[in-house]
Short mmCIF file of C-alpha atoms and ligand atoms in Angstrom, two decimals:
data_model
loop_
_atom_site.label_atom_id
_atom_site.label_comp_id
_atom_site.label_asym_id
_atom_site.label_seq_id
_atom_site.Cartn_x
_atom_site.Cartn_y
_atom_site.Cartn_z
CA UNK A 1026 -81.42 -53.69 78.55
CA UNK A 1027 -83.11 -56.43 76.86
CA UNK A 1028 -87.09 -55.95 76.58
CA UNK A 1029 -87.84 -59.07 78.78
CA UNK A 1030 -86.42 -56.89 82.11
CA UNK A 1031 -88.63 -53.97 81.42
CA UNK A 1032 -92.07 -55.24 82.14
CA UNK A 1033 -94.83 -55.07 79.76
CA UNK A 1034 -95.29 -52.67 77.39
CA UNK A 1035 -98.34 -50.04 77.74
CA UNK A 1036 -98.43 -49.55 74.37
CA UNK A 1037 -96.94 -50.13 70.74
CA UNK A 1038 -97.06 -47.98 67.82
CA UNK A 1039 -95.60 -47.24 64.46
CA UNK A 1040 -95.72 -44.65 61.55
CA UNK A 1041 -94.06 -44.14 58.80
CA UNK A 1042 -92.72 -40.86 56.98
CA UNK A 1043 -91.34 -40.32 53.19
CA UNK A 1044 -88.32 -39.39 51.91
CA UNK A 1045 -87.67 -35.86 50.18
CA UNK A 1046 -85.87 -34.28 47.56
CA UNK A 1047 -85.66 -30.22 46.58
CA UNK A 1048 -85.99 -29.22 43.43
CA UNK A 1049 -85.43 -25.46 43.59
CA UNK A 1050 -84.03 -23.25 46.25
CA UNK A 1051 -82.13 -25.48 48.62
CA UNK A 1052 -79.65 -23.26 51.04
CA UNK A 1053 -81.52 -20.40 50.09
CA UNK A 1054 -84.73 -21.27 51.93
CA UNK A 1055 -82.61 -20.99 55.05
CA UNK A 1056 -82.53 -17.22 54.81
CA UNK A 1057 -86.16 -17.46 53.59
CA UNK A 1058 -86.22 -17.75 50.15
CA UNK A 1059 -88.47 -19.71 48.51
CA UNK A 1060 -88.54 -23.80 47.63
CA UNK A 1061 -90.04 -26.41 45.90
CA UNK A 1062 -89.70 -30.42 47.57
CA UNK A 1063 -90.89 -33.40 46.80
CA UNK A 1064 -91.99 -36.31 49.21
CA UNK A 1065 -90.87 -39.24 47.61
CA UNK A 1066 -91.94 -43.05 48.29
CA UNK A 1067 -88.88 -43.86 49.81
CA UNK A 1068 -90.41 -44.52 53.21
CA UNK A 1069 -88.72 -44.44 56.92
CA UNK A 1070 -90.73 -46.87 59.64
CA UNK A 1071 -90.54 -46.34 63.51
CA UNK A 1072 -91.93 -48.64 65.93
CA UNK A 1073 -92.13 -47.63 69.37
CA UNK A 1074 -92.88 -49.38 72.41
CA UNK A 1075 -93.62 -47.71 75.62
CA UNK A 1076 -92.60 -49.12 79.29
CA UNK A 1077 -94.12 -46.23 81.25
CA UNK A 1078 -90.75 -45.61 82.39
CA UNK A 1079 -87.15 -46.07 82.64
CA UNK A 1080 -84.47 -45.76 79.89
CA UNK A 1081 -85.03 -45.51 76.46
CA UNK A 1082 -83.68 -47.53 74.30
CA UNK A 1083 -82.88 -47.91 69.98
CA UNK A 1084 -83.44 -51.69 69.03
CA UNK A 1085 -82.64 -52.47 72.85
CA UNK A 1086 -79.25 -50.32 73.54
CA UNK A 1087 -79.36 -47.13 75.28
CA UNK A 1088 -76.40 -45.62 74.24
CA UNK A 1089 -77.79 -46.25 70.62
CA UNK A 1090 -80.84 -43.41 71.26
CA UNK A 1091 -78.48 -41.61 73.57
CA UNK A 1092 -76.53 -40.68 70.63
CA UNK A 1093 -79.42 -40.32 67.76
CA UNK A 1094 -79.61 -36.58 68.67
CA UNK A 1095 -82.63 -36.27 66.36
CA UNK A 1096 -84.96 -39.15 68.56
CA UNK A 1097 -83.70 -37.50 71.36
CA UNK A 1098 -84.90 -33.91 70.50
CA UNK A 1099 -87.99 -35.43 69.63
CA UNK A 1100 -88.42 -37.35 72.65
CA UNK A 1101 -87.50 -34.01 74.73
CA UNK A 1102 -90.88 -32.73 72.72
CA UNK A 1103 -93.26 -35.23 73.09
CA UNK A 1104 -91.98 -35.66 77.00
CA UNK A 1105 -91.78 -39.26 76.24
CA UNK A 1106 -89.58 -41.57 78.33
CA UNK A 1107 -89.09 -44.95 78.87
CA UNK A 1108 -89.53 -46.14 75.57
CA UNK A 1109 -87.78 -48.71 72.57
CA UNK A 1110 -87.61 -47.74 69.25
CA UNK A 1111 -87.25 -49.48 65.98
CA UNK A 1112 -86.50 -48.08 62.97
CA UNK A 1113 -86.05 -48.83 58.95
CA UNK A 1114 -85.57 -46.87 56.61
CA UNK A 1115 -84.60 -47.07 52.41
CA UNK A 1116 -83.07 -43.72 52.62
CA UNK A 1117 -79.41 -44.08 53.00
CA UNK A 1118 -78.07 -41.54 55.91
CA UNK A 1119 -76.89 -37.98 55.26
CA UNK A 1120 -77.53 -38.32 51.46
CA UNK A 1121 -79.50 -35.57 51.33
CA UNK A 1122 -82.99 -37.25 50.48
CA UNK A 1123 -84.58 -36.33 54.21
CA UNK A 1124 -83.05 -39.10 56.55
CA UNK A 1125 -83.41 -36.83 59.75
CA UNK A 1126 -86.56 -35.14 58.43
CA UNK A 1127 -88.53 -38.76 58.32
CA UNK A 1128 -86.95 -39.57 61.24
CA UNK A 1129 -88.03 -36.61 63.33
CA UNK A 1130 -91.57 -36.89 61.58
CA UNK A 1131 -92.52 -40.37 62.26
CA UNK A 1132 -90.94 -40.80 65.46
CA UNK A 1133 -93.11 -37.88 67.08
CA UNK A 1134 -96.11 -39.26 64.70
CA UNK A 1135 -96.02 -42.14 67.17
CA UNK A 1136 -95.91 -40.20 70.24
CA UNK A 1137 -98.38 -37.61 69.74
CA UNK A 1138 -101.97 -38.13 70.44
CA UNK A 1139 -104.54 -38.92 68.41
CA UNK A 1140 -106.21 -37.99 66.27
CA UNK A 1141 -102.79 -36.35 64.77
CA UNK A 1142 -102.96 -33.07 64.14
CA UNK A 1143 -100.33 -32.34 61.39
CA UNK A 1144 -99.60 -28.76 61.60
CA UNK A 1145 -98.39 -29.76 65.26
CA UNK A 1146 -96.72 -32.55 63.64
CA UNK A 1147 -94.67 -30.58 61.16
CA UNK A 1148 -94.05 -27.64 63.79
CA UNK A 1149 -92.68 -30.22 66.20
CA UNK A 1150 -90.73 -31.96 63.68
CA UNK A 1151 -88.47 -28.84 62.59
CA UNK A 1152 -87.57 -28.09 66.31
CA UNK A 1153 -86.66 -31.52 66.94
CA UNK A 1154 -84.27 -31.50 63.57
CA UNK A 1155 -83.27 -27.94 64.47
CA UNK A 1156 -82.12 -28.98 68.21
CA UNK A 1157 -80.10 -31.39 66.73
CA UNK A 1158 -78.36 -29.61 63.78
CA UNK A 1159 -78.68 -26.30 65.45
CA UNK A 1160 -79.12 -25.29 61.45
CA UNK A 1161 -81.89 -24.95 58.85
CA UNK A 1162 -84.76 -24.27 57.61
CA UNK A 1163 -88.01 -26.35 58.24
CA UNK A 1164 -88.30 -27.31 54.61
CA UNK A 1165 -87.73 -30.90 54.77
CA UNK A 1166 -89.53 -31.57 57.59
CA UNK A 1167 -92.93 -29.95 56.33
CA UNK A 1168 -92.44 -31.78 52.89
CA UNK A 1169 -92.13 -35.19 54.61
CA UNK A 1170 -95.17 -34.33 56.89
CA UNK A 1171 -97.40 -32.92 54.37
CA UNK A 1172 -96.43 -35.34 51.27
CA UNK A 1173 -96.79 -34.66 47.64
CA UNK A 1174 -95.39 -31.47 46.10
CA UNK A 1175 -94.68 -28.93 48.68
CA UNK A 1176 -93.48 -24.89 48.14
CA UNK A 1177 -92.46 -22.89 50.62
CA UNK A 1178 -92.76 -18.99 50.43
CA UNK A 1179 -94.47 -18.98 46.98
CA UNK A 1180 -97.15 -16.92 47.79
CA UNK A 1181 -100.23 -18.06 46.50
CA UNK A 1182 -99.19 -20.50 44.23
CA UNK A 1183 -100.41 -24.02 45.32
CA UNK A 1184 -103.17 -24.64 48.30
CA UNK A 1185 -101.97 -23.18 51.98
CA UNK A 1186 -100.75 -25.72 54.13
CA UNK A 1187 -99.28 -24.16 57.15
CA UNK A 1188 -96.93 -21.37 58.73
CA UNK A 1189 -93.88 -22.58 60.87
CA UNK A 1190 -92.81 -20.38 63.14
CA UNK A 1191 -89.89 -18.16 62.63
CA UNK A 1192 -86.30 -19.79 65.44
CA UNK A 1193 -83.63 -17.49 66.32
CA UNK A 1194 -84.49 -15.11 63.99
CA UNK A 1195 -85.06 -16.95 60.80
CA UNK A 1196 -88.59 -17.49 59.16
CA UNK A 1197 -91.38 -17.67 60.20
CA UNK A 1198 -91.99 -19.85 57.08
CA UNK A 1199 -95.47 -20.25 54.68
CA UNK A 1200 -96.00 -23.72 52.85
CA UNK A 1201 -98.37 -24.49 50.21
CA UNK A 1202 -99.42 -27.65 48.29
CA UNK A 1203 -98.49 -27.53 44.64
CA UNK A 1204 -99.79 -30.11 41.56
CA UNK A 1205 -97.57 -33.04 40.56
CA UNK A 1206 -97.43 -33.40 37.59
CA UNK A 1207 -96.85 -37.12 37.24
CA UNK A 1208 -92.86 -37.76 36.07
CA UNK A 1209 -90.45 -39.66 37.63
CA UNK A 1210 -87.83 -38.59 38.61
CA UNK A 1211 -84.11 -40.39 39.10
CA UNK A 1212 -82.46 -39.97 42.19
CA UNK A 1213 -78.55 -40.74 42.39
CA UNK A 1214 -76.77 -41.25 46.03
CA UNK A 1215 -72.99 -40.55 45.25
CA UNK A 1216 -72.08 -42.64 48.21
CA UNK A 1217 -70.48 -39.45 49.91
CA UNK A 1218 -72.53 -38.51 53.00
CA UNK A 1219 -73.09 -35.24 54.07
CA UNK A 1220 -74.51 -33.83 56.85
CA UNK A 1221 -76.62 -30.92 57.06
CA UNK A 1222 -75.67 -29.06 59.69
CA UNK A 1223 -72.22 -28.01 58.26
CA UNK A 1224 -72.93 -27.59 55.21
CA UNK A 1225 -75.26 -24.86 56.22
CA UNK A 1226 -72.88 -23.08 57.68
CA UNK A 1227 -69.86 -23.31 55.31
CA UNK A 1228 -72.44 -21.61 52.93
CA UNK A 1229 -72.85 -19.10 55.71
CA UNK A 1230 -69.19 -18.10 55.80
CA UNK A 1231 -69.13 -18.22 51.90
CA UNK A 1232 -72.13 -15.37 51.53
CA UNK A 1233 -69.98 -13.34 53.51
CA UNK A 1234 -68.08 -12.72 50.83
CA UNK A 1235 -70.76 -12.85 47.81
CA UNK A 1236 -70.86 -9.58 45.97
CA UNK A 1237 -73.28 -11.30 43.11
CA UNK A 1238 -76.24 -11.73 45.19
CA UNK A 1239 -76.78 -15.57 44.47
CA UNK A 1240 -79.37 -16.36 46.79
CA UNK A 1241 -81.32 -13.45 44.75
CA UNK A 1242 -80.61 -15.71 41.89
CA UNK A 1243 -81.70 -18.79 43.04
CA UNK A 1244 -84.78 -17.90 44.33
CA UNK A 1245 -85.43 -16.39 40.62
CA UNK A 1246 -84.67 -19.63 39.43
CA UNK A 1247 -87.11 -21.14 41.76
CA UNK A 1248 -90.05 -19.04 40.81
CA UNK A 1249 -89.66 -19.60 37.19
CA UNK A 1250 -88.98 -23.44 38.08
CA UNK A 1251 -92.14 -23.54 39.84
CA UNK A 1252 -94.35 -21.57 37.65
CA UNK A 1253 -93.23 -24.24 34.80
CA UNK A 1254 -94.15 -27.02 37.02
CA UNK A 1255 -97.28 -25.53 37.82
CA UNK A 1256 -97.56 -25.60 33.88
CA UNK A 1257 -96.21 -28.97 33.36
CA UNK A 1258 -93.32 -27.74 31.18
CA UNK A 1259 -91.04 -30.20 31.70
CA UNK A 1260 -88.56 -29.05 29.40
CA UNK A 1261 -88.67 -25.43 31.14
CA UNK A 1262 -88.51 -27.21 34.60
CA UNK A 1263 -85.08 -29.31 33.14
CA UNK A 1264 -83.65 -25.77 32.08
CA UNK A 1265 -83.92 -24.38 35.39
CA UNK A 1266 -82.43 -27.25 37.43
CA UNK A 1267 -80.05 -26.71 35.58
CA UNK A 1268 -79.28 -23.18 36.37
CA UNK A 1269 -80.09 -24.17 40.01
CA UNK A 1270 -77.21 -26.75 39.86
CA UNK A 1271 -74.59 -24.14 38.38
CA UNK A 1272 -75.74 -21.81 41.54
CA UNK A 1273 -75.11 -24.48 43.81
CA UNK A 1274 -71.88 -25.15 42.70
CA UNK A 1275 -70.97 -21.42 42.27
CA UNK A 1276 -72.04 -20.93 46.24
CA UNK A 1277 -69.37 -24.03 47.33
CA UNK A 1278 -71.19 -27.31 47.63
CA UNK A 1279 -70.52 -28.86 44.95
CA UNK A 1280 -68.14 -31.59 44.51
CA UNK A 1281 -65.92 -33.48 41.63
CA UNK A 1282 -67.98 -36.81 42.65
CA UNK A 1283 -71.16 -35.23 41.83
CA UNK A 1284 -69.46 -33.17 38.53
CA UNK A 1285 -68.63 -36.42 36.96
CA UNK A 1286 -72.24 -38.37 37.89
CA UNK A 1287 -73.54 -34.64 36.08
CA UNK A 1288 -71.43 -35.35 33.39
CA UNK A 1289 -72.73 -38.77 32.19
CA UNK A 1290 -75.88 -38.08 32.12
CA UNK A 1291 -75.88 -34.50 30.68
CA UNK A 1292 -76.62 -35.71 27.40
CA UNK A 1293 -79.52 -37.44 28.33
CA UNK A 1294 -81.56 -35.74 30.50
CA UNK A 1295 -83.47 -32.58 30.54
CA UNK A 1296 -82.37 -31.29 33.66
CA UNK A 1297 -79.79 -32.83 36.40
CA UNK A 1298 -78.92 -30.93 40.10
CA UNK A 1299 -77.49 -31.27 43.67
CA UNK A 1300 -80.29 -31.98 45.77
CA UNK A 1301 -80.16 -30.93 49.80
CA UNK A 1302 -77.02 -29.69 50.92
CA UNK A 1303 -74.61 -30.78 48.85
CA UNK A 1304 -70.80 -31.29 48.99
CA UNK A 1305 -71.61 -34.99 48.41
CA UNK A 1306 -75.17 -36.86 48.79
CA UNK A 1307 -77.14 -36.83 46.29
CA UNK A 1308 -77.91 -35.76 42.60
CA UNK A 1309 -82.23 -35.23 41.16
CA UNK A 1310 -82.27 -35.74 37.52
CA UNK A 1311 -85.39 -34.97 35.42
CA UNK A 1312 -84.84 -37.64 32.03
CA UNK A 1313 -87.07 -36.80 29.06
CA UNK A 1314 -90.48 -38.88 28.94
CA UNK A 1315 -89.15 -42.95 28.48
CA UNK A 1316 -85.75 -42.05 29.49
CA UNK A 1317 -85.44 -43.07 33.08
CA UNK A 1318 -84.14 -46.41 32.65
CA UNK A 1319 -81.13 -45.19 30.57
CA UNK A 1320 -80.84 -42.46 32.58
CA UNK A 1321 -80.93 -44.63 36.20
CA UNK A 1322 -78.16 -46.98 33.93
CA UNK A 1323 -75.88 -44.84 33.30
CA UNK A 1324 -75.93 -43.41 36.79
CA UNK A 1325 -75.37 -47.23 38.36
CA UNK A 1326 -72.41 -47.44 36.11
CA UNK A 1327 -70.90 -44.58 37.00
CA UNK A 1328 -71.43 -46.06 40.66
CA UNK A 1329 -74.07 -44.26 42.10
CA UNK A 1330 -77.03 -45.70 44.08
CA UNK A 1331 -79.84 -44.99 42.37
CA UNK A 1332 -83.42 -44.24 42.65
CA UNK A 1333 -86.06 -43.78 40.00
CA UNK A 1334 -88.83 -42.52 42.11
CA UNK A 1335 -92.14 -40.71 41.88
CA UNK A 1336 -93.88 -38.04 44.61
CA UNK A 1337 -96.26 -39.58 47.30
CA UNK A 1338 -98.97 -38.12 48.15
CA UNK A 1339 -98.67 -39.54 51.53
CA UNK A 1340 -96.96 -37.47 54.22
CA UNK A 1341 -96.25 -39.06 57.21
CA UNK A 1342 -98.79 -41.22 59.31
CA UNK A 1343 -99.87 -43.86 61.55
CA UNK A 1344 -99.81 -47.38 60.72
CA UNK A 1345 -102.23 -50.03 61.82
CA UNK A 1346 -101.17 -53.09 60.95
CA UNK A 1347 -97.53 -55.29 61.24
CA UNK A 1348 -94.97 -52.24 60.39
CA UNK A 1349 -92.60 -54.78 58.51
C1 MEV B 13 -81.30 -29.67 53.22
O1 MEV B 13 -82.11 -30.75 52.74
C2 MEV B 13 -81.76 -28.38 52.66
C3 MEV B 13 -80.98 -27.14 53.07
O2 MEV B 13 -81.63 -26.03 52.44
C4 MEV B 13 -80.96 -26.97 54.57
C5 MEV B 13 -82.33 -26.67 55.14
O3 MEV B 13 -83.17 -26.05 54.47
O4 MEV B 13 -82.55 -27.03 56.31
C6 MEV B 13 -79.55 -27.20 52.56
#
C-alpha cells in the first residue's frame, strides 16, 4: 500500500539500538550461566510512522512486516497497529553481532511512551525476540538496551542494572554494568549466517549427551574472563577467549570457516573466539595494543567482513532529528 492511500500520519518516530558481541559465556547463559557482552557502535535505525490504523507495513509492503517475526512480536507488545516501518542497519543479518536484538530494541523504543523507561524496554525486548525464536536467553537484548559493558549473573561485580524475568522455566536473569576498559576490538563476519534459534537447540540435544560438564566450564572461564577485565588484563582476558573458543567448538558450533579465519590470525592476537551462536557468523578477536589494523588485514584477506570496533556507551534510544 503506498503511503499516499493511508492518510496522514499521526505521528513519526525513530530510535536507534547498537550492535553486540559476547565475550564469555555464550550458550551457557541460556541455562543461566553467567556472561559478559559488549554493545558495540554498529548501530540499527527504525523509523516508524503511525496511520492510526490499518495494515502495517516494512518500507511500504505488508507481507514484508508480515514475515519479520521479530517487528511483529514487538508490535503484538506495544499493541501497535497500523503503522510503516523503516529500517537500517550496519549489522549484517544472523551474524551473530545482535541483528534481532537491535531490532526488537529500537523498534519498541519507538512505540513506547515517553519518557522511556528502559527496564520496560529491555523486558519487552527479550519477549519480543523470544516469541520469535521461541529460544534464548535475554542477553543480547539487555546489552543492546543498556549499552556499554554488560554481565549477566555476576553477582556483584559491575553496577545493577536490572532483573528479567525468568520464561518457561529459564532465568529469571540479573544484569550489571561492568568498566570498559578502552580496546578495540576486531570483529570478523565469516559470511555464513546463522540463526539463533537452532543453534540453541542443536546445543540442547548435544548436552544430552555431555558427561564433562562444559557449561560448568565455561562459566569458569567467564568469571576469570571477567574478573581480568574488571582488572584490565588484557593479556589474561586474550587467554580466556581463548579457552572459551575451544569450549565452543568442543560443545558443536564451531565450523571449518571459522577454524581457518582462527587460524590466520592466531599468531597475532591475544585472544580470538566464536561470538553468539556459532556454526557460522561471526569471530571477536582481542589484537595486542597497535595490532588491530594487521589483525582486521589479515582477516579481509582471508575474506571475512570485518569490523574493528569499540563498546558504546549508548544503549538504545530515541532520536530527534533526520534518522538518516
Ligand atoms: C546469541 O547471541 C547468544 C546465545 O547464547 C543465545 C542466547 O543467549 O539467546 C547463543
Amino acid at each position: 500500500m503506498a503511503k499516499a492511500d493511508r492518510g496522514r500520519p499521526l505521528w513519526s518516530r525513530w530510535a536507534r539500538a547498537p550492535g553486540k558481541v559476547i565475550l564469555f559465556g555464550e550458550h551457557a547463559v541460556v541455562y543461566g550461566h553467567p556472561a559478559v557482552a559488549l554493545a558495540i557502535d554498529l548501530p540499527t535505525t527504525v523509523h516508524v510512522t503511525a496511520y492510526g490504523g490499518g495494515e502495517t507495513t516494512l518500507s511500504g509492503c505488508p507481507e514484508g512486516f508480515a514475515k519479520n517475526r521479530y517487528l511483529l512480536e514487538a508490535a503484538k507488545i506495544a499493541g501497535a497497529e497500523g503503522l510503516d516501518v523503516r529500517v537500517r542497519s550496519g549489522l549484517p543479518r544472523a551474524s551473530g553481532l545482535g541483528s534481532s536484538a537491535a531490532l526488537s530494541s529500537a523498534f519498541l523504543a519507538a512505540l513506547l511512551p515517553e519518557p522511556l523507561d528502559r527496564v520496560d524496554l529491555a523486558r519487552k525486548s527479550f519477549l519480543a525476540e523470544f516469541n520469535a525464536q521461541r529460544q534464548g536467553s535475554p542477553v543480547d537484548t539487555s546489552t543492546v538496551t543498556a549499552g556499554g559493558v554488560v554481565g549477566v549473573g555476576l553477582g556483584s561485580a559491575g553496577v545493577k542494572l536490572w532483573e528479567v524475568p525468568a520464561v518457561e522455566g529459564r532465568g529469571p536473569w540479573g544484569f550489571t554494568r561492568l568498566r570498559d576498559p578502552g580496546w578495540t576490538w576486531v570483529v570478523a563476519y565469516s559470511g555464513l549466517p546463522k540463526a539463533t534459534g537452532p543453534a540453541v537447540k542443536a546445543v540442547g540435544e548435544r548436552l544430552k549427551e555431555d558427561t564433562t560438564h562444559l557449561l560448568d566450564r565455561i562459566a569458569r572461564v567467564t568469571h576469570d574472563g571477567s574478573r581480568a577485565l574488571l582488572e584490565g588484563n588484557r593479556e589474561e582476558v586474550g587467554r580466556q577467549m581463548n579457552l572459551n573458543h575451544e569450549l565452543l567448538v568442543e560443545l558443536g558450533v564451531g565450523h571449518d570457516r571459522l577454524a581457518e579465519l582462527v587460524e590466520a590470525v592466531k599468531g597475532r592476537v591475544l585472544g580470538v573466539k566464536i561470538t553468539g551462536a556459532g556454526r557460522g557468523g561471526s569471530l571477536v578477536a582481542l589484537p595486542r595494543p597497535g595490532d588491530e589494523a594487521a589483525v582486521a588485514n589479515l582477516f579481509s584477506s582471508e575474506g571475512a567482513l570485518v569490523f574493528p570496533v569499540t563498546v558504546t556507551k549508548e544503549g538504545t534510544g530515541r532520536l530527534s532529528g533526520p534518522a538518516w
